[in-house]
Backbone as JSON Lines, residues from 0, in Angstrom:
{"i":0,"aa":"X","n":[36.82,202.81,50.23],"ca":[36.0,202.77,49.03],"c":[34.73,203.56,49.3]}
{"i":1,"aa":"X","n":[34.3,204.28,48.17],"ca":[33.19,204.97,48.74],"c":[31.62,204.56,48.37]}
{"i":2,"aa":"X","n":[30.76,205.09,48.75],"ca":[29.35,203.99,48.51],"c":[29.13,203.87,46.8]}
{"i":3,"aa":"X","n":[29.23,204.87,46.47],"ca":[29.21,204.76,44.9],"c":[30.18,203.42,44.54]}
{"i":4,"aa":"X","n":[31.39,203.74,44.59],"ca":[32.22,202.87,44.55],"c":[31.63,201.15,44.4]}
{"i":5,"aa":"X","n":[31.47,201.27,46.16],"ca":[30.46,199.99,46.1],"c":[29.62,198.77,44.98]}
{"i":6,"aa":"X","n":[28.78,200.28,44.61],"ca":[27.71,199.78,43.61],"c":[28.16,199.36,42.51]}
{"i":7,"aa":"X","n":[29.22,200.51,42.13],"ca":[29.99,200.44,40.89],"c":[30.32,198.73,40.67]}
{"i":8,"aa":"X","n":[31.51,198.98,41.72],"ca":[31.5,197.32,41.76],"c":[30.97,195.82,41.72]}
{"i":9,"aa":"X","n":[29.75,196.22,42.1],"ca":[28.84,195.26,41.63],"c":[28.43,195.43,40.39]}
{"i":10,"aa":"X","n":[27.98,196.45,40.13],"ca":[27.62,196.34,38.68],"c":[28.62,195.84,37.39]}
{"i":11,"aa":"X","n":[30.11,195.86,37.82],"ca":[31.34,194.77,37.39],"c":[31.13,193.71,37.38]}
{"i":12,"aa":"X","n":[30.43,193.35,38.63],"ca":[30.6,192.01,38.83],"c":[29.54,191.31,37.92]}
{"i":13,"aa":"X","n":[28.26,191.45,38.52],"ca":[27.07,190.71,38.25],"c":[26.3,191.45,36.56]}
{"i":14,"aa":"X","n":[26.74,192.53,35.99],"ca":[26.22,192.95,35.18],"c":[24.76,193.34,34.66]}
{"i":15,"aa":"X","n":[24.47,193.69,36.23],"ca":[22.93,194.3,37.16],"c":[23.51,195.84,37.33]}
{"i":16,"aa":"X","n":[22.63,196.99,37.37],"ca":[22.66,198.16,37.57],"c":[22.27,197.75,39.16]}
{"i":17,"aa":"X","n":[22.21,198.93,39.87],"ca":[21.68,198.98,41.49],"c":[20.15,199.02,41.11]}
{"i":18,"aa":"X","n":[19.79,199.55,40.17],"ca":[18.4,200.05,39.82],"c":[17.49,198.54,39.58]}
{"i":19,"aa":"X","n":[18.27,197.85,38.8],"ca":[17.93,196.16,38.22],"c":[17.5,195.57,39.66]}
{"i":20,"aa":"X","n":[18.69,195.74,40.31],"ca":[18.88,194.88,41.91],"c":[17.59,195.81,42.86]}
{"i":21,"aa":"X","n":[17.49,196.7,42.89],"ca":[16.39,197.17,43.41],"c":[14.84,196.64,42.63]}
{"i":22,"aa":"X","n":[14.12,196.22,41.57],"ca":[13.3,196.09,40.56],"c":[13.12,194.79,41.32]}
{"i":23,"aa":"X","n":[14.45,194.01,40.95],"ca":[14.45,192.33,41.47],"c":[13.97,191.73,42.77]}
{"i":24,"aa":"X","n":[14.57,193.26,43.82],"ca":[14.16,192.66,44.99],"c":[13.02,193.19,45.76]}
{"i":25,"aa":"X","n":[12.25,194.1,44.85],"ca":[10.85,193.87,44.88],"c":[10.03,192.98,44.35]}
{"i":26,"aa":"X","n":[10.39,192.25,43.27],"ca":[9.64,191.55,42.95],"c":[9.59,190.17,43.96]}
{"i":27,"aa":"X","n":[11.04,190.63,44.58],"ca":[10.92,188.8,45.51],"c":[10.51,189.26,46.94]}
{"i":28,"aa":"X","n":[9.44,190.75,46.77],"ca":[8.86,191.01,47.91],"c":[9.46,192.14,49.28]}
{"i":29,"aa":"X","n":[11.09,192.13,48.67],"ca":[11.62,193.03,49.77],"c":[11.39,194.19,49.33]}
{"i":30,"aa":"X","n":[10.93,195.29,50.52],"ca":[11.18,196.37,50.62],"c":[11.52,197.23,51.67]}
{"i":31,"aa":"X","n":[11.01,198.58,52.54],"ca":[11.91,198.96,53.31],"c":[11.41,198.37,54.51]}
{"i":32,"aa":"X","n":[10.65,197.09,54.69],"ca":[10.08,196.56,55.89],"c":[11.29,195.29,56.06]}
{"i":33,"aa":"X","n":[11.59,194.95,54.85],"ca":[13.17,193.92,54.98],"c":[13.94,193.85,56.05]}
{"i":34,"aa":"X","n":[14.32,192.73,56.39],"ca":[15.68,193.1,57.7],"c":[16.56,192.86,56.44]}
{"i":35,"aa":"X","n":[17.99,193.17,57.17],"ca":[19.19,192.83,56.3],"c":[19.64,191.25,56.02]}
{"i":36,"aa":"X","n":[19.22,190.12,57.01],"ca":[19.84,189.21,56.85],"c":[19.11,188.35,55.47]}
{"i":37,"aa":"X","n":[17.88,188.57,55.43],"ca":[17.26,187.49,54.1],"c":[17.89,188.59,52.41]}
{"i":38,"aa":"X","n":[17.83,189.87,52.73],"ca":[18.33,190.43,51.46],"c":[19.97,189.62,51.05]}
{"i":39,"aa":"X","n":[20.87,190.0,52.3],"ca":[21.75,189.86,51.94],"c":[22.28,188.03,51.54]}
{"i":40,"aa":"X","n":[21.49,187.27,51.98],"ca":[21.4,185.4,51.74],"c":[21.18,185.55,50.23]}
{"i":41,"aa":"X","n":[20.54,186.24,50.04],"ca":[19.59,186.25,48.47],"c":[20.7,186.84,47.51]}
{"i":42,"aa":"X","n":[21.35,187.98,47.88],"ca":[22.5,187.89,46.99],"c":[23.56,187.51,47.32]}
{"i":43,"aa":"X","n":[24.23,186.86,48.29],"ca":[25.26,185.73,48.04],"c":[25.13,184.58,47.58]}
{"i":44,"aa":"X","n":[24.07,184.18,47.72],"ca":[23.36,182.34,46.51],"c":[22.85,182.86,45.46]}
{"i":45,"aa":"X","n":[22.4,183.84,45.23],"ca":[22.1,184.17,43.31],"c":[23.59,184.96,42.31]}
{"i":46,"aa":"X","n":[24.04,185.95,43.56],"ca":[24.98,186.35,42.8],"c":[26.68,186.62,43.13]}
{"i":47,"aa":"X","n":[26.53,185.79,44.5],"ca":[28.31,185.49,44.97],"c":[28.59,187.1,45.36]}
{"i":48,"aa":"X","n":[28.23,187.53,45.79],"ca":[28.07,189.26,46.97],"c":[28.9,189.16,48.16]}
{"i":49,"aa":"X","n":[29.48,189.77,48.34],"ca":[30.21,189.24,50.06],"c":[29.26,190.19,50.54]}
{"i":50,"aa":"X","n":[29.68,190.15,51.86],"ca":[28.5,191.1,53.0],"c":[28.44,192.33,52.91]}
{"i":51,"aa":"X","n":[30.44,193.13,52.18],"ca":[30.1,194.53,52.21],"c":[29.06,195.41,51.06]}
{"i":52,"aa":"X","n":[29.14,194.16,50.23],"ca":[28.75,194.69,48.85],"c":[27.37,194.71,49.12]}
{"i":53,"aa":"X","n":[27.09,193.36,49.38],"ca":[25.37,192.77,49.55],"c":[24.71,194.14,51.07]}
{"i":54,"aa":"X","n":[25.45,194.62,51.37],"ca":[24.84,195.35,52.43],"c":[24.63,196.97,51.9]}
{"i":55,"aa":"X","n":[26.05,197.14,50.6],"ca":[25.67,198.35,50.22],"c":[24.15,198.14,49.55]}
{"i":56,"aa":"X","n":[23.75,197.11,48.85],"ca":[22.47,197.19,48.21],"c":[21.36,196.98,49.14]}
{"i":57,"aa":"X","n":[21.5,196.42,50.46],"ca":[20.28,196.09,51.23],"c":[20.24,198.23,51.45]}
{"i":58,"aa":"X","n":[21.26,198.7,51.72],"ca":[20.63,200.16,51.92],"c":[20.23,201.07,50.87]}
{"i":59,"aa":"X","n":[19.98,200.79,49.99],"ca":[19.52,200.93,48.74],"c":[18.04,200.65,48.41]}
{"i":60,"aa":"X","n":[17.82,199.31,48.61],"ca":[16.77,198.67,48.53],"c":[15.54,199.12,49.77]}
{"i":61,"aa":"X","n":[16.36,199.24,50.8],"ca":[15.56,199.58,52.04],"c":[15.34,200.89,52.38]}
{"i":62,"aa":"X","n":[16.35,201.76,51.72],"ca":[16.05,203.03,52.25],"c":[16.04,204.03,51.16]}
{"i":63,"aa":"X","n":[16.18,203.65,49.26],"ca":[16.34,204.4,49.06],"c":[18.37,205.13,48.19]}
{"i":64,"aa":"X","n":[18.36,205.57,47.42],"ca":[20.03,206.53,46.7],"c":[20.12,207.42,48.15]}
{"i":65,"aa":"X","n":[19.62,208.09,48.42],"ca":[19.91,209.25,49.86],"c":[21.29,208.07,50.48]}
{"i":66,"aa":"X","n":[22.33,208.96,50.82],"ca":[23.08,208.83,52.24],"c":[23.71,209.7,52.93]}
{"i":67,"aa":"X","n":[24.12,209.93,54.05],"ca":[25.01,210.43,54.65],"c":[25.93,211.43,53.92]}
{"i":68,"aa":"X","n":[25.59,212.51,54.45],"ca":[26.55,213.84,54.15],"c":[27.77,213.62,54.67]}
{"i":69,"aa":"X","n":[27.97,212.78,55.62],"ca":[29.21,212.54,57.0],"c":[30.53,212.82,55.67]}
{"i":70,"aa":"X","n":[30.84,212.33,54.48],"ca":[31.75,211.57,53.81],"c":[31.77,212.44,52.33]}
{"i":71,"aa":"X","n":[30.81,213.77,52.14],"ca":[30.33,214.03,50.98],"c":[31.24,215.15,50.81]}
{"i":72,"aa":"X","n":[32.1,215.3,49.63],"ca":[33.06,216.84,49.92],"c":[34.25,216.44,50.38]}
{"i":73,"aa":"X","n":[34.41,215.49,51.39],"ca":[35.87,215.33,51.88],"c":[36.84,214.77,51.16]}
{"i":74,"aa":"X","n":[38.0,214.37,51.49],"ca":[39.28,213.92,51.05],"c":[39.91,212.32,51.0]}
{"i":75,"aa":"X","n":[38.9,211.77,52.68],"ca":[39.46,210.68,52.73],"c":[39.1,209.66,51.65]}
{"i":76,"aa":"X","n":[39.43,208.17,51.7],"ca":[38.7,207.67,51.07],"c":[37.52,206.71,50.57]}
{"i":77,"aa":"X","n":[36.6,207.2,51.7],"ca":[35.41,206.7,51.64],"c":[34.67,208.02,50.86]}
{"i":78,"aa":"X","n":[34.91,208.71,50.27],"ca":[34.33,210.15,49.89],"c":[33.38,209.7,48.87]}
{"i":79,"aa":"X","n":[32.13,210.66,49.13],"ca":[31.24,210.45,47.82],"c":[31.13,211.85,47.37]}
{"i":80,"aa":"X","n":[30.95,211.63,45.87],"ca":[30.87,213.29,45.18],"c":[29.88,214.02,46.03]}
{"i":81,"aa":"X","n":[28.56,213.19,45.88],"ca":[26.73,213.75,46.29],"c":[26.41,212.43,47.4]}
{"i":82,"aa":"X","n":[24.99,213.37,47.83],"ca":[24.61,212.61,48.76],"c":[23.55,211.49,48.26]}
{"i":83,"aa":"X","n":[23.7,211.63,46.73],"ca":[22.22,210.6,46.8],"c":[23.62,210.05,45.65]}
{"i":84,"aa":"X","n":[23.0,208.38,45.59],"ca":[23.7,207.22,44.65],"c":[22.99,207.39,43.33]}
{"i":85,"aa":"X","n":[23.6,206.52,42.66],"ca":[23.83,207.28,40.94],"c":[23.23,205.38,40.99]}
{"i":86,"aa":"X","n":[22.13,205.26,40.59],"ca":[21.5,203.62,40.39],"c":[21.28,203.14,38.96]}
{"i":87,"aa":"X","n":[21.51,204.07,38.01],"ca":[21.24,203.62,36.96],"c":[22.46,203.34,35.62]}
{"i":88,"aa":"X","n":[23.64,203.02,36.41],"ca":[24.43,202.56,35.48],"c":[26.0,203.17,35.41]}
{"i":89,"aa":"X","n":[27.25,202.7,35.84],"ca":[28.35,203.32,36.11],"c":[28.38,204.48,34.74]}
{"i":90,"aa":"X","n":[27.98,203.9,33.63],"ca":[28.48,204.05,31.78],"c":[27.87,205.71,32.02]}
{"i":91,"aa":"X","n":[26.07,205.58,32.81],"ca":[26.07,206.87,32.57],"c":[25.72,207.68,33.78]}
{"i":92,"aa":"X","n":[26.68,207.88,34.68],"ca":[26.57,208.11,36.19],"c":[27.31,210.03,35.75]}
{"i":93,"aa":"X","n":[26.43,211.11,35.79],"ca":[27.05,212.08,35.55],"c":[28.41,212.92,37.04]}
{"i":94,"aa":"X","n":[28.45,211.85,37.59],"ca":[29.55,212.64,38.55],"c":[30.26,211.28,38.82]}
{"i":95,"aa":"X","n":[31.21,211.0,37.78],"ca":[31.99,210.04,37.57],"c":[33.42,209.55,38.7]}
């Protein structure tokens, strides 16, 4: 699955953009000084996240849409179109 993917999926689930989930978890103080373990507690008791999901957003939250070129262009299937994440909504994500 690829990181987009990820997000996508949450945003199925919980009916939060990545952008919402980033907004939220500044307001409850996290940012890129966060470790991963209190982000990711915070969305499995508010919004039922397993670890892979809740971890795609702790790198989001902590670092930022930027990732890894490693996966960008290729075939397999972790592939992402671009290197930066699309946070504001699967409906209008222009590289679908």
């Amino acid at each position: 699955m690829s990181f987009q993917a990820y997000l996508d999926n949450i945003e199925t689930k919980t009916g939060l953009t990545p952008r919402q989930f980033v907004e939220l978890a500044h307001e409850r103080g996290f940012d890129e000084t966060t470790k991963a373990t209190p982000i990711v507690a915070w969305l499995a008791e508010d919004y039922g996240l397993g670890r892979g999901h809740a971890m795609a957003l702790v790198h989001v939250i902590t670092k930022g849409p930027q990732i890894s070129t490693k996966h960008v262009g290729t075939d397999g299937v972790h592939r992402d179109v671009t290197d930066t994440l699309w946070l504001d909504g699967k409906a209008t994500n222009p590289h679908p």
